[in-house]
Each structure stands twice: as C-alpha cells, then as structure tokens.
PDB file of N, CA and C in Angstrom:
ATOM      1  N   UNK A   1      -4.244  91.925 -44.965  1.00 80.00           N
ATOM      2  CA  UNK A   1      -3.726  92.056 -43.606  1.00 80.00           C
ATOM      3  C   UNK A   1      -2.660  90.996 -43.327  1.00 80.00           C
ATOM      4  N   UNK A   2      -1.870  91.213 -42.687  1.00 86.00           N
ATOM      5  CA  UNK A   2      -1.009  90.706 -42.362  1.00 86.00           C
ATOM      6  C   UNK A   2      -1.222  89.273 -41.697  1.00 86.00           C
ATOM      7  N   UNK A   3      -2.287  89.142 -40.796  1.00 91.00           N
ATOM      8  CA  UNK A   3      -3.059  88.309 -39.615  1.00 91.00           C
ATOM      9  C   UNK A   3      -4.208  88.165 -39.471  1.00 91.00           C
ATOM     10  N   UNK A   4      -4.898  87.059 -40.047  1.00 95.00           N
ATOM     11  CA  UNK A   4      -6.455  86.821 -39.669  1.00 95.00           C
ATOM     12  C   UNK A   4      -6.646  86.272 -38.595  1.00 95.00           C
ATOM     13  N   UNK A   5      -7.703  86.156 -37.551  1.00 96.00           N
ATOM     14  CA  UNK A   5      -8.013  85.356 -36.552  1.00 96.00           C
ATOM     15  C   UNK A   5      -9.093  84.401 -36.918  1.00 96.00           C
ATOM     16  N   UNK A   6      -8.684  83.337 -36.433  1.00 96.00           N
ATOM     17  CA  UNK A   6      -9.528  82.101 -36.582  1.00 96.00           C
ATOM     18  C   UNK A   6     -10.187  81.758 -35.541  1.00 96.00           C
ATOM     19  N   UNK A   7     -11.689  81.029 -35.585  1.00 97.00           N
ATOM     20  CA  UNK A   7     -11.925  80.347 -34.696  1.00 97.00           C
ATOM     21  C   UNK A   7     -12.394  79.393 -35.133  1.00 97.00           C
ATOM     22  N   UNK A   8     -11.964  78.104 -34.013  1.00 97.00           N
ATOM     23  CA  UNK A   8     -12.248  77.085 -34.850  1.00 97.00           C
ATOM     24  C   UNK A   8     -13.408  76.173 -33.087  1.00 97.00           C
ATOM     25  N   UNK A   9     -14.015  75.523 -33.133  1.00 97.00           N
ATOM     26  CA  UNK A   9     -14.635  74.127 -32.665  1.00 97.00           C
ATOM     27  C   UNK A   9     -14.432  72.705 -32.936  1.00 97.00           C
ATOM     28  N   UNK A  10     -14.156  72.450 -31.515  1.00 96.00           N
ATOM     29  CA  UNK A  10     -13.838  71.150 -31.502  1.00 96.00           C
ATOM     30  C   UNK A  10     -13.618  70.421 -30.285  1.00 96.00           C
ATOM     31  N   UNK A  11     -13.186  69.053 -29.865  1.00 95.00           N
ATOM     32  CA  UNK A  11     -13.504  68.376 -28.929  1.00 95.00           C
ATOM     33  C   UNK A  11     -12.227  69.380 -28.302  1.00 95.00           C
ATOM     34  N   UNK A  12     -12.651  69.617 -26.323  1.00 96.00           N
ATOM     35  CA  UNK A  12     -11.528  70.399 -25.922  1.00 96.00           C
ATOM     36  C   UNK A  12     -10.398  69.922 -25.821  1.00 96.00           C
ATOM     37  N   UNK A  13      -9.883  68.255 -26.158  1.00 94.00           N
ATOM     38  CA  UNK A  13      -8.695  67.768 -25.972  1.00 94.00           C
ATOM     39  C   UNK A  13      -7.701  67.821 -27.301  1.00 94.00           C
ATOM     40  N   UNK A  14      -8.632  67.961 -28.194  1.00 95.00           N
ATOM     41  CA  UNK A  14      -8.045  68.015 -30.128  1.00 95.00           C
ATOM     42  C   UNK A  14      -7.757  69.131 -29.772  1.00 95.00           C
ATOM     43  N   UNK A  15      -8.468  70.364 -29.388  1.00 96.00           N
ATOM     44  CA  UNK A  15      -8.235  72.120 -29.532  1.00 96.00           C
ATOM     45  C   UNK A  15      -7.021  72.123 -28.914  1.00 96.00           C
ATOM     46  N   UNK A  16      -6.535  71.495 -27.754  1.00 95.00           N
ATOM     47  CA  UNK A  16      -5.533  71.835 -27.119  1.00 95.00           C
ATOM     48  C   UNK A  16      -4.287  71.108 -27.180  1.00 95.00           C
ATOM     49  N   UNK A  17      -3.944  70.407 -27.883  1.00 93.00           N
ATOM     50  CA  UNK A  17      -2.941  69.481 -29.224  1.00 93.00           C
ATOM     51  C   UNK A  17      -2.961  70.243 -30.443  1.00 93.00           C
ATOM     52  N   UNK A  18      -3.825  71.051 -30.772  1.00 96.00           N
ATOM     53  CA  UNK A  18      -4.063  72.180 -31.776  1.00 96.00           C
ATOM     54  C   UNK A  18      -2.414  73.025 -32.456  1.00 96.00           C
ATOM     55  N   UNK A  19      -2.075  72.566 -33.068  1.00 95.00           N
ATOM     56  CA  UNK A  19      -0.705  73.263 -34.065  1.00 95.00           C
ATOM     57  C   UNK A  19      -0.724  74.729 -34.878  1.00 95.00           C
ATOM     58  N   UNK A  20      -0.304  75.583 -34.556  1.00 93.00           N
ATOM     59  CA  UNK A  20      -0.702  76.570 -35.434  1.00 93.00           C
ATOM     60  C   UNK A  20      -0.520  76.087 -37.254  1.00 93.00           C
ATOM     61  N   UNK A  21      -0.283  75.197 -37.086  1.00 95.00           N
ATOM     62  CA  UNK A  21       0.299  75.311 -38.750  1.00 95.00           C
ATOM     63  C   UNK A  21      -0.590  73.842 -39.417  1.00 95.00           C
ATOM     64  N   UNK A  22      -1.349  73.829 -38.160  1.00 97.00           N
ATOM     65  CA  UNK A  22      -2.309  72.679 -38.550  1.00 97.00           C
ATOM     66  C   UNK A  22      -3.835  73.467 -39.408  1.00 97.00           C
ATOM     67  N   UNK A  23      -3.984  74.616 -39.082  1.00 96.00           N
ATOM     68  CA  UNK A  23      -4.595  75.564 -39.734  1.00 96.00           C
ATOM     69  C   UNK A  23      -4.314  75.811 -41.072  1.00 96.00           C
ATOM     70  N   UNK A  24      -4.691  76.327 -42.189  1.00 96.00           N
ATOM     71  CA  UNK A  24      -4.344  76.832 -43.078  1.00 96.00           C
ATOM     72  C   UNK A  24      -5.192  78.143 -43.546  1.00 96.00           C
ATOM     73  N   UNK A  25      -4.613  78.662 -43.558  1.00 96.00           N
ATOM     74  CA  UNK A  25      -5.415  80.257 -43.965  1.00 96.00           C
ATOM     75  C   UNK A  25      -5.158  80.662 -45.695  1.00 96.00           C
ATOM     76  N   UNK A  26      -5.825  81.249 -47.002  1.00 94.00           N
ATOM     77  CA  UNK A  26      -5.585  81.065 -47.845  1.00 94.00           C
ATOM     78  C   UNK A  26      -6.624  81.977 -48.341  1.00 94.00           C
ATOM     79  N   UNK A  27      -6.191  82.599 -49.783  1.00 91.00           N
ATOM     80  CA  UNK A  27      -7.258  83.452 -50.630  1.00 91.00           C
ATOM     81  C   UNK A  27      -7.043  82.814 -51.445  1.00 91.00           C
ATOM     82  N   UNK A  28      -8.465  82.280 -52.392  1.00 85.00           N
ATOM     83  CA  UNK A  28      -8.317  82.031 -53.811  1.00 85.00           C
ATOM     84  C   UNK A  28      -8.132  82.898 -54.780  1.00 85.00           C
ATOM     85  N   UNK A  29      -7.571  83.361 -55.420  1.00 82.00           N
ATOM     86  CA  UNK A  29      -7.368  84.069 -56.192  1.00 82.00           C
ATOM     87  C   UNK A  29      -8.221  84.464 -57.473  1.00 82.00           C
ATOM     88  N   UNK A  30      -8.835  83.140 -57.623  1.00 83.00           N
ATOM     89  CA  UNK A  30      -9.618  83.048 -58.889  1.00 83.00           C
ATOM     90  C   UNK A  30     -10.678  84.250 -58.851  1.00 83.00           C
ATOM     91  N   UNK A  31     -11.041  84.383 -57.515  1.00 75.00           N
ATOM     92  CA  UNK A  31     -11.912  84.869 -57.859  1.00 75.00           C
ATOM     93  C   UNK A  31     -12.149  86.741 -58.379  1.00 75.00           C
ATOM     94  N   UNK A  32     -10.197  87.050 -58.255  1.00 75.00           N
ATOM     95  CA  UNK A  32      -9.975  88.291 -58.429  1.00 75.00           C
ATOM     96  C   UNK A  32      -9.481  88.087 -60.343  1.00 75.00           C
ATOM     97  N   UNK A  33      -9.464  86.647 -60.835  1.00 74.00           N
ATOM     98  CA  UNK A  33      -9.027  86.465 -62.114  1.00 74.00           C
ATOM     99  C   UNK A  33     -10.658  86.717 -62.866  1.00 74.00           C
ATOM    100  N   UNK A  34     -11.418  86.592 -62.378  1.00 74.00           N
ATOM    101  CA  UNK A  34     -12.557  86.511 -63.075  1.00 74.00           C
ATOM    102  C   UNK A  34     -13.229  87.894 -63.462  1.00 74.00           C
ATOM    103  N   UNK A  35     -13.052  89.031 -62.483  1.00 70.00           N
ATOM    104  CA  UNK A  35     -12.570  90.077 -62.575  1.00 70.00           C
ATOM    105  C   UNK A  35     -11.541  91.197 -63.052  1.00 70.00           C
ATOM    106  N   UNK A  36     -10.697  90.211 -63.990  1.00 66.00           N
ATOM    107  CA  UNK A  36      -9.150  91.164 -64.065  1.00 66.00           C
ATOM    108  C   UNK A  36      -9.653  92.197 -65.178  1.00 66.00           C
ATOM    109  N   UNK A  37     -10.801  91.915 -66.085  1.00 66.00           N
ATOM    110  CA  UNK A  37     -11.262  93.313 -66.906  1.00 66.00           C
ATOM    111  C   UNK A  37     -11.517  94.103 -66.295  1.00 66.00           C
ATOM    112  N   UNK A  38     -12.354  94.191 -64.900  1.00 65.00           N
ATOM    113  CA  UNK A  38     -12.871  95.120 -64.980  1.00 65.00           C
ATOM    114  C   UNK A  38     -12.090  96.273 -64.244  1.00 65.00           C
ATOM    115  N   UNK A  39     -12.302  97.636 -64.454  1.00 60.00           N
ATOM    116  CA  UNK A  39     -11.601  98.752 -63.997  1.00 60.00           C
ATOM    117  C   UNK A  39     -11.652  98.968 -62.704  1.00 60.00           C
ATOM    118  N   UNK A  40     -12.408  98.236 -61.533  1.00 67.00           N
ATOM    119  CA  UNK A  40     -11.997  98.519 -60.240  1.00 67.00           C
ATOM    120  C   UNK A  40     -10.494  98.015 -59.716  1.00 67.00           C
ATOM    121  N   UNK A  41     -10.329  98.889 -58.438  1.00 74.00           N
ATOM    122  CA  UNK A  41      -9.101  98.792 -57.972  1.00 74.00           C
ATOM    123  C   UNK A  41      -8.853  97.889 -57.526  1.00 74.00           C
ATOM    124  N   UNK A  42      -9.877  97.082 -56.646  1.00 81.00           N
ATOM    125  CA  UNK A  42      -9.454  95.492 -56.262  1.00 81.00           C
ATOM    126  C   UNK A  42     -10.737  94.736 -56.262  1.00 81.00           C
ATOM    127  N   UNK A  43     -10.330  93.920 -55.862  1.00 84.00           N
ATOM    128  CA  UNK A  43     -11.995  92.667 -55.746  1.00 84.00           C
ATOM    129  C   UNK A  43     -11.841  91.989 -54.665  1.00 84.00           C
ATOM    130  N   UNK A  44     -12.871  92.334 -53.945  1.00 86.00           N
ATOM    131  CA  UNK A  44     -12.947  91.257 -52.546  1.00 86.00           C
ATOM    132  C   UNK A  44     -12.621  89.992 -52.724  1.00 86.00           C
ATOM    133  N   UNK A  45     -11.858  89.389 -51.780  1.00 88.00           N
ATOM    134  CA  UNK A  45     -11.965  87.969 -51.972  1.00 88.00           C
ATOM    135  C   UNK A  45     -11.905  87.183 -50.710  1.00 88.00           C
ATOM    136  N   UNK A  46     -12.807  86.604 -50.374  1.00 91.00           N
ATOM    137  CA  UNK A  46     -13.510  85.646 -49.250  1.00 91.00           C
ATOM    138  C   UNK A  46     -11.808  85.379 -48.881  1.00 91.00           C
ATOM    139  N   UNK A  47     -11.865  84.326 -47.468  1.00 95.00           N
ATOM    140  CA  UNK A  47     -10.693  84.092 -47.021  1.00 95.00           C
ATOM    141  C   UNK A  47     -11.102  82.601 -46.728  1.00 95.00           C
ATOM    142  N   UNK A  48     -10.445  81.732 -47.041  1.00 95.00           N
ATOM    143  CA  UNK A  48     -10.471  79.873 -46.795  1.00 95.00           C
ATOM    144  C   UNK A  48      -9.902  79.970 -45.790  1.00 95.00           C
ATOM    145  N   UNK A  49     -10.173  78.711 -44.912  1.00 97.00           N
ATOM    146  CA  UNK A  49     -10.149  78.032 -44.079  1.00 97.00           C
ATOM    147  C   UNK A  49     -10.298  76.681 -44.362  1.00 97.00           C
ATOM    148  N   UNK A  50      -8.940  75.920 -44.200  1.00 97.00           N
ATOM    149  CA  UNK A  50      -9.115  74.531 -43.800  1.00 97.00           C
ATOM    150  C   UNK A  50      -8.286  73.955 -42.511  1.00 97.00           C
ATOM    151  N   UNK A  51      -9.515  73.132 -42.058  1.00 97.00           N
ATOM    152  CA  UNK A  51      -8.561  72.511 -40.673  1.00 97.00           C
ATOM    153  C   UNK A  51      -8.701  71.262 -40.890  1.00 97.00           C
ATOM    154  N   UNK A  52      -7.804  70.758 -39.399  1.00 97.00           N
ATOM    155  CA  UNK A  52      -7.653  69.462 -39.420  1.00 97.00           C
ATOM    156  C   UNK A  52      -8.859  68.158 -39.105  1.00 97.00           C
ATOM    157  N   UNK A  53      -8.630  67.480 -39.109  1.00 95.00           N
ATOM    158  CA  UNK A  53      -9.896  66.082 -38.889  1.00 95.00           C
ATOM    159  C   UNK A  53     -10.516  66.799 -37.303  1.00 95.00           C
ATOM    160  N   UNK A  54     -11.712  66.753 -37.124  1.00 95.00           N
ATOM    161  CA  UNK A  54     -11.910  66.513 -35.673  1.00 95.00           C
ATOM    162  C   UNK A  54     -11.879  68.184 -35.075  1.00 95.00           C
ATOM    163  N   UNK A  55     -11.936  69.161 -35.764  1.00 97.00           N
ATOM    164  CA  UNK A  55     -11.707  70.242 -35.929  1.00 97.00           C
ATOM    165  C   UNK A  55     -12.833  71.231 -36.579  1.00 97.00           C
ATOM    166  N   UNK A  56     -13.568  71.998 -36.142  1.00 97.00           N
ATOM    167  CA  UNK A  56     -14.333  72.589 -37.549  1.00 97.00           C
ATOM    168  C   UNK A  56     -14.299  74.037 -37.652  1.00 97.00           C
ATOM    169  N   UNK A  57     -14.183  74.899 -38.583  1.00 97.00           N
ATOM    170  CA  UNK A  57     -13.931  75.981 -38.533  1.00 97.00           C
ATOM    171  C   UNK A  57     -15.636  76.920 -38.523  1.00 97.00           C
ATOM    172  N   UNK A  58     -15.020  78.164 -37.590  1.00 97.00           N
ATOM    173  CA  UNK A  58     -16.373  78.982 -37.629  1.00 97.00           C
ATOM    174  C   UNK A  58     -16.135  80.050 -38.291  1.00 97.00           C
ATOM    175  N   UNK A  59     -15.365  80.460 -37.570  1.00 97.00           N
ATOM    176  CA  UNK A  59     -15.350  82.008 -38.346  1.00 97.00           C
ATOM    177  C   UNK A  59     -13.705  82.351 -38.615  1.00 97.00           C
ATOM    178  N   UNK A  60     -13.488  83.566 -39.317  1.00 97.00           N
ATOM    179  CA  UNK A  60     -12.314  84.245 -39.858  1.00 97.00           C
ATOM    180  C   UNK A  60     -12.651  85.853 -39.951  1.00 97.00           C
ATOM    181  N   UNK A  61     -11.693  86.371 -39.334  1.00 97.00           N
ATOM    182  CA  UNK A  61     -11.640  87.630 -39.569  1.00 97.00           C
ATOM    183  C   UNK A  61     -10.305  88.797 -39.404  1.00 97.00           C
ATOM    184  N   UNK A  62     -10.432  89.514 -40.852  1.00 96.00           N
ATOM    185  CA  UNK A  62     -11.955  89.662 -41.567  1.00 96.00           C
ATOM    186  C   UNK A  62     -11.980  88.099 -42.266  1.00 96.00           C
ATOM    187  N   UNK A  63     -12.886  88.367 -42.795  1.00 95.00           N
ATOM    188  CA  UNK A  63     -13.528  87.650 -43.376  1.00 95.00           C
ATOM    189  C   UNK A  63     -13.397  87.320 -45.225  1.00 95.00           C
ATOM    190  N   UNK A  64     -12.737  88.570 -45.115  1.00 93.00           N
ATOM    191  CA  UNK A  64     -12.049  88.926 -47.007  1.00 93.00           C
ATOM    192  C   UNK A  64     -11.358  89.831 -46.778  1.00 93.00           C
ATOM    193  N   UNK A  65     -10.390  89.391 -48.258  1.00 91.00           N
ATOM    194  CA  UNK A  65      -9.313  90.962 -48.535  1.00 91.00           C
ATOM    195  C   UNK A  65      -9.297  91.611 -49.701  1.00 91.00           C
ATOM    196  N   UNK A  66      -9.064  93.049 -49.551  1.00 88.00           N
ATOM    197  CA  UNK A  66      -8.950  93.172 -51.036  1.00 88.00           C
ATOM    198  C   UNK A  66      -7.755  93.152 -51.644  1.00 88.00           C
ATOM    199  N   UNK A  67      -7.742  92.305 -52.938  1.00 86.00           N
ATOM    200  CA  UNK A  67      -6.865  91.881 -53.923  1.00 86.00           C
ATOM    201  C   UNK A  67      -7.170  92.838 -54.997  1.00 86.00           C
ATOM    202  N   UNK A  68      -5.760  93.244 -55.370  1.00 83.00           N
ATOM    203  CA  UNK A  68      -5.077  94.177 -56.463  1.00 83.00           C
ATOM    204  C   UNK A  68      -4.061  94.084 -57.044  1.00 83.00           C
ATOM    205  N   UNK A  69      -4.548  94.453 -58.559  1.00 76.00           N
ATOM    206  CA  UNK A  69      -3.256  94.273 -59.402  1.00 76.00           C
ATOM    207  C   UNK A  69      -1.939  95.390 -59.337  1.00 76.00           C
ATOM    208  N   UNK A  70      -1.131  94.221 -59.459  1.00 74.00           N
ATOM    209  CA  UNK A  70       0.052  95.425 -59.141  1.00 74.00           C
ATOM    210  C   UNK A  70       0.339  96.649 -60.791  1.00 74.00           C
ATOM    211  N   UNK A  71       0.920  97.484 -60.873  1.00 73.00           N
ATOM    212  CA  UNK A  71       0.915  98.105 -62.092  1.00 73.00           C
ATOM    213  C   UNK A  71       2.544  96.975 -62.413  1.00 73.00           C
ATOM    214  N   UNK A  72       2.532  97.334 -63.904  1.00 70.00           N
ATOM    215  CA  UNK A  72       3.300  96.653 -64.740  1.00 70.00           C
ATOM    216  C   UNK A  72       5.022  97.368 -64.616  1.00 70.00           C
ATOM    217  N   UNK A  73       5.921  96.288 -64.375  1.00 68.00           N
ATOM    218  CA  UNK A  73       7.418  96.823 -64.218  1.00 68.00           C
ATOM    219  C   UNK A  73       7.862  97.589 -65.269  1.00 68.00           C
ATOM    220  N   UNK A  74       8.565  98.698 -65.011  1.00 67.00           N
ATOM    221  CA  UNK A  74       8.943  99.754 -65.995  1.00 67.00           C
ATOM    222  C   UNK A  74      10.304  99.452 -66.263  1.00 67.00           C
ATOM    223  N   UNK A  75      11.197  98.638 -65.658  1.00 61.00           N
ATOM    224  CA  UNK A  75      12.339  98.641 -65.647  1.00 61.00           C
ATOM    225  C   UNK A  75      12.828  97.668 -67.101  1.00 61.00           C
ATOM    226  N   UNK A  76      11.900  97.174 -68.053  1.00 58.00           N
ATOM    227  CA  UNK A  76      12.359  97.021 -69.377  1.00 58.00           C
ATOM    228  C   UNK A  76      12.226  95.250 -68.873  1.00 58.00           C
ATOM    229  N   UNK A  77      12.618  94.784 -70.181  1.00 59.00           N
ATOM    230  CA  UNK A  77      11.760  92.950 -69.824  1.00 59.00           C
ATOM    231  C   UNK A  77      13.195  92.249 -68.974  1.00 59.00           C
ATOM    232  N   UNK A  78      12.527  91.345 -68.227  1.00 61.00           N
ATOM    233  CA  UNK A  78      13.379  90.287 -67.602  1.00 61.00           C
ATOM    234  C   UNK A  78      14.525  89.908 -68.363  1.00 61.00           C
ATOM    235  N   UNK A  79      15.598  89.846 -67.568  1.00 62.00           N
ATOM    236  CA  UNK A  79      16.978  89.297 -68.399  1.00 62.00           C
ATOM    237  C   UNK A  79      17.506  87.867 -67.986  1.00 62.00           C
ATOM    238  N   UNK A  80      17.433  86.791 -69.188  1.00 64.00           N
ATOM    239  CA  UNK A  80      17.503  85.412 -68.706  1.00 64.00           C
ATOM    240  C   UNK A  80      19.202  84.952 -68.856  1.00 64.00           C
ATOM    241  N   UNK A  81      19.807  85.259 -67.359  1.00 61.00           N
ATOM    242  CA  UNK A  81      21.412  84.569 -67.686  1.00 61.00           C
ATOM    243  C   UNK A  81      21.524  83.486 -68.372  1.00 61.00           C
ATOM    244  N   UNK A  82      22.627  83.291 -69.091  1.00 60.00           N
ATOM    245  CA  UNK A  82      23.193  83.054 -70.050  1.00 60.00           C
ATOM    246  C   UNK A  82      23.867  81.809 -69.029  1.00 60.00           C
ATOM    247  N   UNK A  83      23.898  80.379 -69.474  1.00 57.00           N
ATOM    248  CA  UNK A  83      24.914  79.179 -68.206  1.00 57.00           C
ATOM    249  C   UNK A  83      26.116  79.409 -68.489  1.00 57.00           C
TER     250      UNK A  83
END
C-alpha cells in the first residue's frame, strides 16, 4: 500500500512537536528472502516501526504486506557505457 497508519503514545507535549519523518515506516525484506524457493506468489511481511525517544509505537496498519518477486527482464542483459 501506498500508506500505513500509525499510532503511536506518548507524553501529549512530545506527540505534538511530533515530525512526520520522525517516524519511520519499513518492511524487512529478509523475511520474503527466506522464502524466495518457495512457489508462492508473495510472502507476508510484518511492517516496522521505529520512533523517536519519548515516543512508543502501538499499532500499524495494515499491519503487513505482501511482497513479490518481480518476473525477470526480457529485454536482454544490462548494457555498461563505455567512459
């Protein structure tokens, strides 16, 4: 998705000094690498949350996404210019 919603807890004067970019929203990936044999189409993968000091996170939603491999480029191998 494009947009998860966060909620986070915390003292009401930190929440409201609160930065959007003081958030970080993030999928690990690993956990769709640990999976790359197998033949399903994607693999759930939880969604991180880290905030700032003084801050604590509750919830995210959703809560996971599904991650999928893209199919392989047909257009013949990468071409490395020449300086």
């Amino acid at each position: 998705p494009p947009v998860v919603d966060v909620v986070v807890h915390g003292d009401p004067a930190r929440l409201q000094g609160l930065e959007e970019e003081e958030v970080r929203v993030f999928v690990d990936t690993a956990e769709f690498a640990a999976h790359r044999d197998s033949t399903a189409a994607g693999v759930a993968c939880a969604i991180h949350v880290h905030t700032p000091s003084g801050v604590s996170f509750a919830k995210a939603e959703p809560s996971a996404v599904l991650v999928e491999r893209l199919p392989a480029a047909t257009s013949g191998p990468a071409q490395n210019p020449k300086p």
